[in-house]
Coordinates of C-alpha atoms in Angstrom, one line a residue:
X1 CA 65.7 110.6 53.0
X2 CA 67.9 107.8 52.6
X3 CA 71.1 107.1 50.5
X4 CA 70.5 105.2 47.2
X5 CA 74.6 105.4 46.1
X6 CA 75.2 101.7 44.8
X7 CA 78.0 100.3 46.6
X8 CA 81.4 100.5 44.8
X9 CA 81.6 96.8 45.9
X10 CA 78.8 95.5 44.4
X11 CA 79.4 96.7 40.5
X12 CA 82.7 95.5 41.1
X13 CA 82.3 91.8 42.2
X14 CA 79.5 91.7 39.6
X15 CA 81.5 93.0 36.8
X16 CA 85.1 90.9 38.2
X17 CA 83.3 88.3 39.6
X18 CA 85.2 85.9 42.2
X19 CA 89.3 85.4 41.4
X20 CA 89.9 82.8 44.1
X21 CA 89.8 81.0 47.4
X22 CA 89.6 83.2 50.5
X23 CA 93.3 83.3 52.6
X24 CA 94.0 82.9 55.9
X25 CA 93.6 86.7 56.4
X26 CA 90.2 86.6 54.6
X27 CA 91.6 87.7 51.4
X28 CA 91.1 85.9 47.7
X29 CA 94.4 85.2 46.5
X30 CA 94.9 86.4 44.0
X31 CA 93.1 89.6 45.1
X32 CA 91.2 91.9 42.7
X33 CA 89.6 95.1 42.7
X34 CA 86.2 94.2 43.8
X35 CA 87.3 91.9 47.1
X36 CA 90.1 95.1 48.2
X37 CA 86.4 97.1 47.9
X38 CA 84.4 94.4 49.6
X39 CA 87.2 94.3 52.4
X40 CA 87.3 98.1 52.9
X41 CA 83.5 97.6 52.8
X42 CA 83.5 95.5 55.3
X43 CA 85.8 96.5 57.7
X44 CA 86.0 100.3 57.9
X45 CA 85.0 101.6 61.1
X46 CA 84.4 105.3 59.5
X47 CA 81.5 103.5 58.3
X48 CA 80.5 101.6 61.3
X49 CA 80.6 104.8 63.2
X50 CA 78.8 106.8 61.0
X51 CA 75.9 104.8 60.7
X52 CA 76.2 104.4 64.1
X53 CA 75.9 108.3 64.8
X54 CA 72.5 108.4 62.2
X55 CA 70.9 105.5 64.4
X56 CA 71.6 107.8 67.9
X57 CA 70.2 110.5 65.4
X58 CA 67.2 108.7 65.2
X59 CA 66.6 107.7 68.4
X60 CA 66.5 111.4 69.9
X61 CA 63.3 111.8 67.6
X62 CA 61.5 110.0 70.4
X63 CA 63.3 111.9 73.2
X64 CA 62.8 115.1 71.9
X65 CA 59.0 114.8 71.1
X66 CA 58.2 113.6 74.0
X67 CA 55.8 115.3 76.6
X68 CA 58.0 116.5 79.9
X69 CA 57.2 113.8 82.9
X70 CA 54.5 114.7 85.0
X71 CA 55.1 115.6 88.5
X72 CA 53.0 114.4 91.7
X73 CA 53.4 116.9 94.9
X74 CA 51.9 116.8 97.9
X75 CA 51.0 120.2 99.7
X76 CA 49.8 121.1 103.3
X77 CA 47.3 123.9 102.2
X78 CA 46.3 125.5 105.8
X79 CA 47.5 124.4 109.0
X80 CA 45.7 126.3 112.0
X81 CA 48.2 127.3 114.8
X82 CA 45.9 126.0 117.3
X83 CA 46.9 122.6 115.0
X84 CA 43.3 121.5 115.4
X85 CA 43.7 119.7 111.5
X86 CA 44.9 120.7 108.3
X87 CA 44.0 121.4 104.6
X88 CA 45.6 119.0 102.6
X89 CA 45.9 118.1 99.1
X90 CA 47.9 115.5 96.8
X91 CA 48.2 116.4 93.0
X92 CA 49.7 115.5 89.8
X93 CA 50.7 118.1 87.4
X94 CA 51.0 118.0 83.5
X95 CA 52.8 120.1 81.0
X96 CA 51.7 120.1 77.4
X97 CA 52.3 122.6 74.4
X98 CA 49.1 123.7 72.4
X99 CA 50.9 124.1 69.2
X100 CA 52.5 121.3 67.2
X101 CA 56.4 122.1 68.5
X102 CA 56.3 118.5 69.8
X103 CA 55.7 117.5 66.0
X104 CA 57.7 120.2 64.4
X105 CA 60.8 118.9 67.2
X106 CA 60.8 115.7 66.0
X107 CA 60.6 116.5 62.1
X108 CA 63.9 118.5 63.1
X109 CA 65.5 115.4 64.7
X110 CA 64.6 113.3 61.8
X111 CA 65.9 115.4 59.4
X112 CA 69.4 115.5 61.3
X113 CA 69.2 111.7 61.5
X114 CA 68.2 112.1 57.2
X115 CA 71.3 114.2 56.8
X116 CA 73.5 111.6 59.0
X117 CA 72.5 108.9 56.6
X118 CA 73.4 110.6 53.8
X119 CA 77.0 111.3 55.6
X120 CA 77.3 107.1 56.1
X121 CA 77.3 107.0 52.6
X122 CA 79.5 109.7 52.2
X123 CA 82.1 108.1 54.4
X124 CA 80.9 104.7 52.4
X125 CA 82.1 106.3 49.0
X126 CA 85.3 107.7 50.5
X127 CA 86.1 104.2 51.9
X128 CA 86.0 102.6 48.9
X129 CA 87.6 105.3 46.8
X130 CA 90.5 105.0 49.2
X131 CA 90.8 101.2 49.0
X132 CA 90.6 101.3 45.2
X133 CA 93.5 104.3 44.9
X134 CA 95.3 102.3 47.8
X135 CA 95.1 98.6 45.2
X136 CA 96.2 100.4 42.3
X137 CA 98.8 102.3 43.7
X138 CA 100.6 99.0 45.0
X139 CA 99.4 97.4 41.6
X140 CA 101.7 100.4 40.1
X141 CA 104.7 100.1 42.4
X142 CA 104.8 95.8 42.0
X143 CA 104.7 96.1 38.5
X144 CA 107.2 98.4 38.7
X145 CA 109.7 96.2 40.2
X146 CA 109.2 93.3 38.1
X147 CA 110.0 95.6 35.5
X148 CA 112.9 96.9 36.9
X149 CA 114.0 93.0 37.6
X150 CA 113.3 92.8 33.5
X151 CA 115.6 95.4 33.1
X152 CA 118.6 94.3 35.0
X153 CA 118.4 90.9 33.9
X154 CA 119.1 92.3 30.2
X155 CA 121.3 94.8 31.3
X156 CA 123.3 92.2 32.8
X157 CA 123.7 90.2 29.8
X158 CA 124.7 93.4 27.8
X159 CA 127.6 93.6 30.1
X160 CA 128.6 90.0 29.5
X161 CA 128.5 90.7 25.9
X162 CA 130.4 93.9 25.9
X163 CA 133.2 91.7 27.9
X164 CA 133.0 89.0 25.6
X165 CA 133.7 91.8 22.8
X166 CA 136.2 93.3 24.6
X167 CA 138.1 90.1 24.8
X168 CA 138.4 89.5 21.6
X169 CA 139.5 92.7 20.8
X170 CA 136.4 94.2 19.1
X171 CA 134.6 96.4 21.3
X172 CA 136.6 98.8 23.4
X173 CA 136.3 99.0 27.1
X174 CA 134.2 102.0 27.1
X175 CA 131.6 99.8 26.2
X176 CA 132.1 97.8 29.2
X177 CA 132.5 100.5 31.3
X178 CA 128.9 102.2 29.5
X179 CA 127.0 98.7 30.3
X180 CA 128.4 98.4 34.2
X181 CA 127.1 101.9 34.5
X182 CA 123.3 101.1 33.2
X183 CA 123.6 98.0 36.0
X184 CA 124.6 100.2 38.9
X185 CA 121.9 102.3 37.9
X186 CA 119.6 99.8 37.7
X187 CA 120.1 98.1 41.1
X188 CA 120.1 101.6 42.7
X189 CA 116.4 101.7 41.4
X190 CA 116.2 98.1 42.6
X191 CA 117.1 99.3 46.3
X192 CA 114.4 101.5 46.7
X193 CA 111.3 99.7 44.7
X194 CA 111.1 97.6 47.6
X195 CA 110.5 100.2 50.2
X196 CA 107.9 101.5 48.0
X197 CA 106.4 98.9 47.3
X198 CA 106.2 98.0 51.4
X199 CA 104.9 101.4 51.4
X200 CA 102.2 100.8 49.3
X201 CA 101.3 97.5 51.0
X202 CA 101.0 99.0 54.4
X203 CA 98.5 101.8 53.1
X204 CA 96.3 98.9 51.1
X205 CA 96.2 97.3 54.4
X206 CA 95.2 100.3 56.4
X207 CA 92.7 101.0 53.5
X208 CA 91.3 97.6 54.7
X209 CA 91.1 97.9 57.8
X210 CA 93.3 95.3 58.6
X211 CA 96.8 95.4 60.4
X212 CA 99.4 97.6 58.6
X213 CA 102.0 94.2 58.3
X214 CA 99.5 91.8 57.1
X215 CA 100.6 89.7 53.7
X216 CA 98.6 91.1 50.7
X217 CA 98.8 88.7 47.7
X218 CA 99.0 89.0 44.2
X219 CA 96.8 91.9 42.9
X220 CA 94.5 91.2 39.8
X221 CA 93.3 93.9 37.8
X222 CA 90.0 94.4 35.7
X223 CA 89.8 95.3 32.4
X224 CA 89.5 98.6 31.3
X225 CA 88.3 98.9 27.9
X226 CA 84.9 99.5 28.6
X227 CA 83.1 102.9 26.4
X228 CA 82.8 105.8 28.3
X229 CA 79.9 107.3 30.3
X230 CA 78.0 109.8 27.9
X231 CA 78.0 113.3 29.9
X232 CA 74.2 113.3 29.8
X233 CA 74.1 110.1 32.1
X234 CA 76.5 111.3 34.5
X235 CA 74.9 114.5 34.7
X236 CA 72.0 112.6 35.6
X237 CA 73.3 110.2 38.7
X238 CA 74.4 113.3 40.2
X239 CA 71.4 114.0 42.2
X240 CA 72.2 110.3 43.9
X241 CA 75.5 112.4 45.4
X242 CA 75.4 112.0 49.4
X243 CA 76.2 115.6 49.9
X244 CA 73.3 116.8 47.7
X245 CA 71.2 114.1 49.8
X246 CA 72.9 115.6 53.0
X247 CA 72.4 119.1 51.7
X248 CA 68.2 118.6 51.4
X249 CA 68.1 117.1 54.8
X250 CA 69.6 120.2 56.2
X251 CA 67.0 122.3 54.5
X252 CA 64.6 120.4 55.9
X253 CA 66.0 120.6 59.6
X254 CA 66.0 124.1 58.9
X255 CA 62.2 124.4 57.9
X256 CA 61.5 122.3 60.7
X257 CA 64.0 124.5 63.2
X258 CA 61.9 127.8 61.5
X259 CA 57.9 126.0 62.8
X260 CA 59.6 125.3 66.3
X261 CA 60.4 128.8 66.6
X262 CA 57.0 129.7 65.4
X263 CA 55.1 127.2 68.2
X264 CA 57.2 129.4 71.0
X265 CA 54.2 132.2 69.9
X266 CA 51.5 129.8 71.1
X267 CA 50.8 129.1 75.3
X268 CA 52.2 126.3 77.2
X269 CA 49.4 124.7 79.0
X270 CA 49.3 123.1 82.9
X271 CA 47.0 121.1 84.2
X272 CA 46.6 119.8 88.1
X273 CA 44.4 117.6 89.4
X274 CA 44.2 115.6 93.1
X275 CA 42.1 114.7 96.1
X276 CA 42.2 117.1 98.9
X277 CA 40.6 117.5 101.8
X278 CA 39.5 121.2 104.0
X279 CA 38.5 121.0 107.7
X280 CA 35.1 122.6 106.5
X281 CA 34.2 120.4 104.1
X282 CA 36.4 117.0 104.1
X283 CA 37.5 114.9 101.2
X284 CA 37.4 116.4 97.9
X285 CA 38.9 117.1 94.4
X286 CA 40.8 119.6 92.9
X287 CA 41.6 120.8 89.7
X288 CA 43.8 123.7 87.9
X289 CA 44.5 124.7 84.6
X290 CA 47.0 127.2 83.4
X291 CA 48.1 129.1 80.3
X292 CA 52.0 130.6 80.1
X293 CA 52.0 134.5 78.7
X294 CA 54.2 134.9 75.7
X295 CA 54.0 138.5 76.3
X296 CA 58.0 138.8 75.2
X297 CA 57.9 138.9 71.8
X298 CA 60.9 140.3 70.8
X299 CA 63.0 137.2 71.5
X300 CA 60.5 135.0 70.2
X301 CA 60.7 137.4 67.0
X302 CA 64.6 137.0 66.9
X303 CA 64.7 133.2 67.1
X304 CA 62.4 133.3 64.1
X305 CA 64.6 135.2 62.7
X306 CA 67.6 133.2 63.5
X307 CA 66.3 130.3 61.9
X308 CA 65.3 131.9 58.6
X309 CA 68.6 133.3 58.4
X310 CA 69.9 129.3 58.5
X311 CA 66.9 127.9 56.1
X312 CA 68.6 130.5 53.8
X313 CA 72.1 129.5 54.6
X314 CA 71.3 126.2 54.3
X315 CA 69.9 126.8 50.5
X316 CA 72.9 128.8 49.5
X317 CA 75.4 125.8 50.7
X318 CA 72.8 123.4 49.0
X319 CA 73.6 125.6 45.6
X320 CA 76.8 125.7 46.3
X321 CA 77.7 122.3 46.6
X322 CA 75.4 121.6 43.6
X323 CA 77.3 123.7 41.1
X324 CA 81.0 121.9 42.7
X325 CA 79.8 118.5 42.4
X326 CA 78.8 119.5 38.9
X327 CA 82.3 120.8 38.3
X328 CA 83.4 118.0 39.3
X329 CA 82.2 115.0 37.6
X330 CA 82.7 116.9 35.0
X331 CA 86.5 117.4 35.5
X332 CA 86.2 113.7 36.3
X333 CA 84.7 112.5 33.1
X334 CA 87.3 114.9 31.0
X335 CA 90.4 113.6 33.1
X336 CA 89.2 109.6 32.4
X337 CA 89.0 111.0 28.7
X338 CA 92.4 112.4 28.7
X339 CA 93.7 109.0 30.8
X340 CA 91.9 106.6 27.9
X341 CA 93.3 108.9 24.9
X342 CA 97.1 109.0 26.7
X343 CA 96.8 104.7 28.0
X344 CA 95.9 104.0 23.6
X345 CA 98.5 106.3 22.3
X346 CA 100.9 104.2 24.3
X347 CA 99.4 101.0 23.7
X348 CA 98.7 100.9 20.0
X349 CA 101.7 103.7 18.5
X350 CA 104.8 104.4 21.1
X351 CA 105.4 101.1 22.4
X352 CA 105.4 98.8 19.0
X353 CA 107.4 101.6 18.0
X354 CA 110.0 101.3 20.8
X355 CA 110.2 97.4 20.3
X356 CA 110.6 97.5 16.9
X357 CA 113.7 99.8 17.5
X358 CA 115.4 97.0 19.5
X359 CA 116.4 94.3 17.2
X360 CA 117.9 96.6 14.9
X361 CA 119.9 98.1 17.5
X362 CA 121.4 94.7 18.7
X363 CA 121.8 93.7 15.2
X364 CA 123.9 96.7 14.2
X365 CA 126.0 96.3 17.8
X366 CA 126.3 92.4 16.2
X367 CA 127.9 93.3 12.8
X368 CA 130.2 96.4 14.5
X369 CA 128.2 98.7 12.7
X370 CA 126.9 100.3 15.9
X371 CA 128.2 101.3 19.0
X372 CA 127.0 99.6 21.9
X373 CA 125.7 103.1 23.7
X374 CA 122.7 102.7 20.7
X375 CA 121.8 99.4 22.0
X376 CA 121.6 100.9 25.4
X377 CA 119.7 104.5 24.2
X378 CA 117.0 102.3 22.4
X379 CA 116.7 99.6 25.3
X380 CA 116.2 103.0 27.6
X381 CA 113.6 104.5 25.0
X382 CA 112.0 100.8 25.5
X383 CA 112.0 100.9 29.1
X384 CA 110.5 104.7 29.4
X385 CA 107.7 103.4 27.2
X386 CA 107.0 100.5 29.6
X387 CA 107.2 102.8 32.9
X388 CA 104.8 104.8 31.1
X389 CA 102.7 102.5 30.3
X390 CA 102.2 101.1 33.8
X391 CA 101.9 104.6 34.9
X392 CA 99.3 105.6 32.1
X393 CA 97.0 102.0 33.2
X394 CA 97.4 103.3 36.6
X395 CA 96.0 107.0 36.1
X396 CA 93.2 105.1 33.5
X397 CA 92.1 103.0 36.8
X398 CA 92.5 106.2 39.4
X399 CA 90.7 108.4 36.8
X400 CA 87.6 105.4 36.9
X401 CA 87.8 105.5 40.4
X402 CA 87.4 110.0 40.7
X403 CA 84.6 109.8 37.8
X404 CA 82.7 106.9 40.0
X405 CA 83.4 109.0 43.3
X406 CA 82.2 112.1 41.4
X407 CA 79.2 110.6 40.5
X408 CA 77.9 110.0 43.5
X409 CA 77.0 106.0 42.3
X410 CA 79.4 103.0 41.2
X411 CA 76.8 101.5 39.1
X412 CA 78.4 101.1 35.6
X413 CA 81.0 103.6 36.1
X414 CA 83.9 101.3 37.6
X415 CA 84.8 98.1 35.8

């Protein structure tokens, strides 16, 4: 059984296609969705090791299937005190099950190695859901700060207009004092963006893989305006999930693990063959053949037992983990909803709205008619909106990013 999850990398450099030339560091610049994925893709030694551990997986099959190595002995049979010759013999001696637990072994092994697979793309999904919350976090925090440099830049020229009024004796210096205070505020915001957004560059880069001080360029988004999955198809991709694949290899170990214990019921079987040679009749050959006694069948009965009890444990978690994933994507698909609905209502009502309040405001403050703290409440309503918008495009990208992880398969899902 083998993971068929499309790679989160590969619907997004097909659907963003390439942004640039490849930097020093092996990063486009400017960076998009798709290369961070590719990168983390890349990279990530979760993955490496993982696959790693299903290819030892496999390789055991042969070990564990394999006959036990035949043993040659040699054996002084009779030696006469008188020591007028000896009865000698050399043999070799083979050990072989006459039942299929050889097979039945290496079914077991294979479904481990199955159910190791399906964890590589497990750890292949987490990866990349990591690198993509990791770019649009930073994306968040660096359009944050250009905001907030938006801000202060206007702020700043309200201040030089509230002086200007003040001087000529028609604005008092409360106004002053009002637009000095949004300034100080501002650049106290200022102060800590950058930390953040430091912050946020160090975890893209460990998302990467790459060194945790390593330049990251300017981030380019994708659009997000595709339509929406239809339940129905989600609901549909779901068997591609990893843990669902993981979840039938383990039934199958156990199935496999239940025959084993079965095979213990049938004989083991020697056989022993060699030249030898009697002081009565000289050189000749020997043979042997023998059959073990599984005469103790109350342990034999218990490790049947055993492993019946984890087949059905193993079908119960499989349920288990079928109704959560479920669940899930279907949490998933109703948060991207609720994302889409919130990122429009900004877009297309609140904001126009908020910048429409603006020149009125300033042209009120211009003819004395307003005071200049309704210039500064509207510029703040303005400002909200904006914070919210870049948070609301950031939760419309993170909610992409859970529905495609829920899913269990990229394809389509993630723009």
């Amino acid at each position: 059984m083998r993971a068929r999850c499309v790679p989160f990398v590969v619907a997004l450099v097909l659907a963003v296609g390439p942004t640039g030339p490849a930097t020093a560091q092996g990063l486009r610049d400017p960076l998009g969705l798709g290369d961070a994925i590719r990168v983390a893709h890349e990279r990530r030694f979760e993955i490496e090791a993982a696959r790693a551990s299903a290819a030892a997986a496999g390789a055991r099959a042969d070990v564990i299937s394999a006959l036990e190595d035949p043993m040659f002995s040699s054996s002084l049979d009779h030696l006469p005190f008188m020591w007028e010759g000896a009865d000698v013999s050399f043999t070799i001696e083979q050990r072989f099950p006459l039942s299929g637990i050889r097979g039945h072994r290496r079914a077991a092994v294979l479904a481990e190695r199955d159910r190791l697979t399906a964890e590589a793309s497990r750890a292949t999904l987490d990866v990349e859901v990591q690198a993509a919350n990791a770019f649009l976090m930073l994306w968040e925090r660096r359009r944050t700060a250009v905001l907030l440099t938006e801000q202060l830049a206007f702020a700043r020229d309200v201040v030089t207009a509230a002086n200007a009024r003040y001087a000529s004796g028609t604005a008092p210096q409360a106004d002053v004092l009002r637009a000095e205070l949004e300034v100080a505020r501002l650049q106290s915001l200022e102060r800590g963006i950058g930390g953040e957004v430091r912050a946020a560059e160090a975890m893209l880069n460990a998302s990467l893989g790459q060194n945790a001080g390593t330049p990251v360029p300017e981030l380019v988004m994708p659009p997000l305006t595709q339509p929406l999955p239809e339940w129905s198809s989600v609901q549909s991709a779901l068997g591609a999930r990893p843990e669902l694949q993981a979840g039938r290899a383990q039934i199958a170990r156990a199935d496999a693990e239940i025959e084993v214990m079965r095979d213990m019921f049938k004989p083991m079987a020697t056989l022993r063959t060699g030249p030898s040679y009697t002081m009565a009749e000289g050189t000749g050959w020997m043979a042997m053949f023998a059959v073990s006694l599984p005469i103790y069948r109350g342990k034999l009965k218990a490790g049947v037992a055993e492993a019946q009890a984890m087949r059905a444990m193993s079908e119960a978690d499989f349920r288990a983990t079928t109704r959560m994933i479920e669940g899930d994507a279907a949490g998933a698909l109703n948060q991207l909803q609720a994302a889409r609905a919130r990122q429009l209502a900004i877009t297309s009502d609140v904001l126009p709205r908020a910048r429409m309040a603006i020149d009125p405001a300033v042209a009120g403050y211009t003819a004395g008619q307003l005071p200049l703290v309704s210039v500064i409440e509207a510029v703040q309503a303005l400002w909200l909106v904006q914070a919210n918008l870049i948070a609301a495009d950031t939760e419309l990208g993170l909610a992409w990013a859970r529905l495609a992880r829920a899913r269990g398969s990229y394809e389509g899902i993630v723009p």
